[in-house]
Tab-separated table of C-alpha atoms in Angstrom:
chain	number	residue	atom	x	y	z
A	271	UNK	CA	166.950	146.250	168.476
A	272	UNK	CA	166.340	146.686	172.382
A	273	UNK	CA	166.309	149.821	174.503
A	274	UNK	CA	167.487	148.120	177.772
A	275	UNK	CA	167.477	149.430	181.507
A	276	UNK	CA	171.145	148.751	182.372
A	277	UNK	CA	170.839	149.780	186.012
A	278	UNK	CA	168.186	147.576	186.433
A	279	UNK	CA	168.655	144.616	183.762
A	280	UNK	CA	165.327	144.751	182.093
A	281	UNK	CA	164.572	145.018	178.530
A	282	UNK	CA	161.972	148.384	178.058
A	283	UNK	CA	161.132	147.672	174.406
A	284	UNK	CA	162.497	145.927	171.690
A	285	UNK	CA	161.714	145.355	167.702
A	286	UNK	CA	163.104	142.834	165.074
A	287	UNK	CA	162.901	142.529	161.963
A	288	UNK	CA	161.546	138.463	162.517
A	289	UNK	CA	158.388	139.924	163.930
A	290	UNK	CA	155.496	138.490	162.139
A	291	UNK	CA	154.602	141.342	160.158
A	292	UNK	CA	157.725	141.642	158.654
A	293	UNK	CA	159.471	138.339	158.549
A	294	UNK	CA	158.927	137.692	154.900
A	295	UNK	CA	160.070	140.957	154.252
A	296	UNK	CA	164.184	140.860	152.953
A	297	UNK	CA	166.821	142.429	155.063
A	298	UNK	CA	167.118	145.978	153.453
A	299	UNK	CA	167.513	149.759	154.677
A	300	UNK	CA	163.355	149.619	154.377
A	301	UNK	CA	162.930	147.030	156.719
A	302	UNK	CA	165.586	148.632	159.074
A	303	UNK	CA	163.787	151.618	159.105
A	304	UNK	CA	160.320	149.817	159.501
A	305	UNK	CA	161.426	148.302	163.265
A	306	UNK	CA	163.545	151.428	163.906
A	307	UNK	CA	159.559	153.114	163.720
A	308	UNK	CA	158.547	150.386	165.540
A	309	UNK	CA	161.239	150.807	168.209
A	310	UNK	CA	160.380	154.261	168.711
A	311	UNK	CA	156.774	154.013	168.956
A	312	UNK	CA	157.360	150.891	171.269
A	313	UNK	CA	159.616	153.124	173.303
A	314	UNK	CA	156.971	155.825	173.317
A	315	UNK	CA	154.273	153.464	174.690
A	316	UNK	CA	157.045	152.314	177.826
A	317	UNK	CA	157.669	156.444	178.329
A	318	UNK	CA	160.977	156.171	177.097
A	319	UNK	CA	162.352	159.477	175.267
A	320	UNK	CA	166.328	159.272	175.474
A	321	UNK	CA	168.650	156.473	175.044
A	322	UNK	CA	172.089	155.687	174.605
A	323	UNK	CA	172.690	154.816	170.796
A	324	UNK	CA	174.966	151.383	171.376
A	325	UNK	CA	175.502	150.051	166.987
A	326	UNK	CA	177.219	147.350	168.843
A	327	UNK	CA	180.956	148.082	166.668
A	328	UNK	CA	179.134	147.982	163.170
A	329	UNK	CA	179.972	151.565	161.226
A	330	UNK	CA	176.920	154.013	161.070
A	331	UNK	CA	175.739	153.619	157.261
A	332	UNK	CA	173.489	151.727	155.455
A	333	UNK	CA	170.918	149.387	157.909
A	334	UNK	CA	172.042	150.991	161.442
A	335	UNK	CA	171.507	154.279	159.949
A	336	UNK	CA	168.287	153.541	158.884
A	337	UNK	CA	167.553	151.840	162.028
A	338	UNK	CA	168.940	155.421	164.227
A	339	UNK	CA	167.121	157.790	162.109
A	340	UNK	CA	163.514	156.186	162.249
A	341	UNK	CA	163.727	155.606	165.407
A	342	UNK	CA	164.696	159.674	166.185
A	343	UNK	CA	161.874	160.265	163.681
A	344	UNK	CA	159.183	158.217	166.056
A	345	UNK	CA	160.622	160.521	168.980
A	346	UNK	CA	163.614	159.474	170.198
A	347	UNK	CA	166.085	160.945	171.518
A	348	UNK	CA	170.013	159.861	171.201
């Protein structure tokens, strides 16, 4: 996941779940919800508080839902 400037082209934060801490970790709704945290706190740290929630044409359930409401729980805003 990436909160991107679009005006400007540049990548503000970003999170994945092949990060070293979690990249033996299984894709599940946990580990969505781990780099949704780490998206908002990453977001935080760039002194980002809204963005424009983009789930790229997949439905809002399962993963991307657990992605979206970490991240709102870390402080962002959609």
């Amino acid at each position: 996941a990436q909160i991107i400037d679009d005006l400007a082209g540049h990548t503000l934060a970003a999170a994945s779940s092949q990060e070293a801490a979690l990249r033996g970790k299984t894709l599940t709704v946990a580990t969505a919800a781990e780099v949704g945290k780490l998206l908002g706190e990453r977001a935080s740290a760039a002194g980002v508080s809204e963005v424009v929630f983009d789930r790229g044409g997949y439905p809002f359930h399962g993963r991307v839902k657990a992605l979206a409401e970490s991240a709102r729980e870390s402080g962002l805003k959609f």
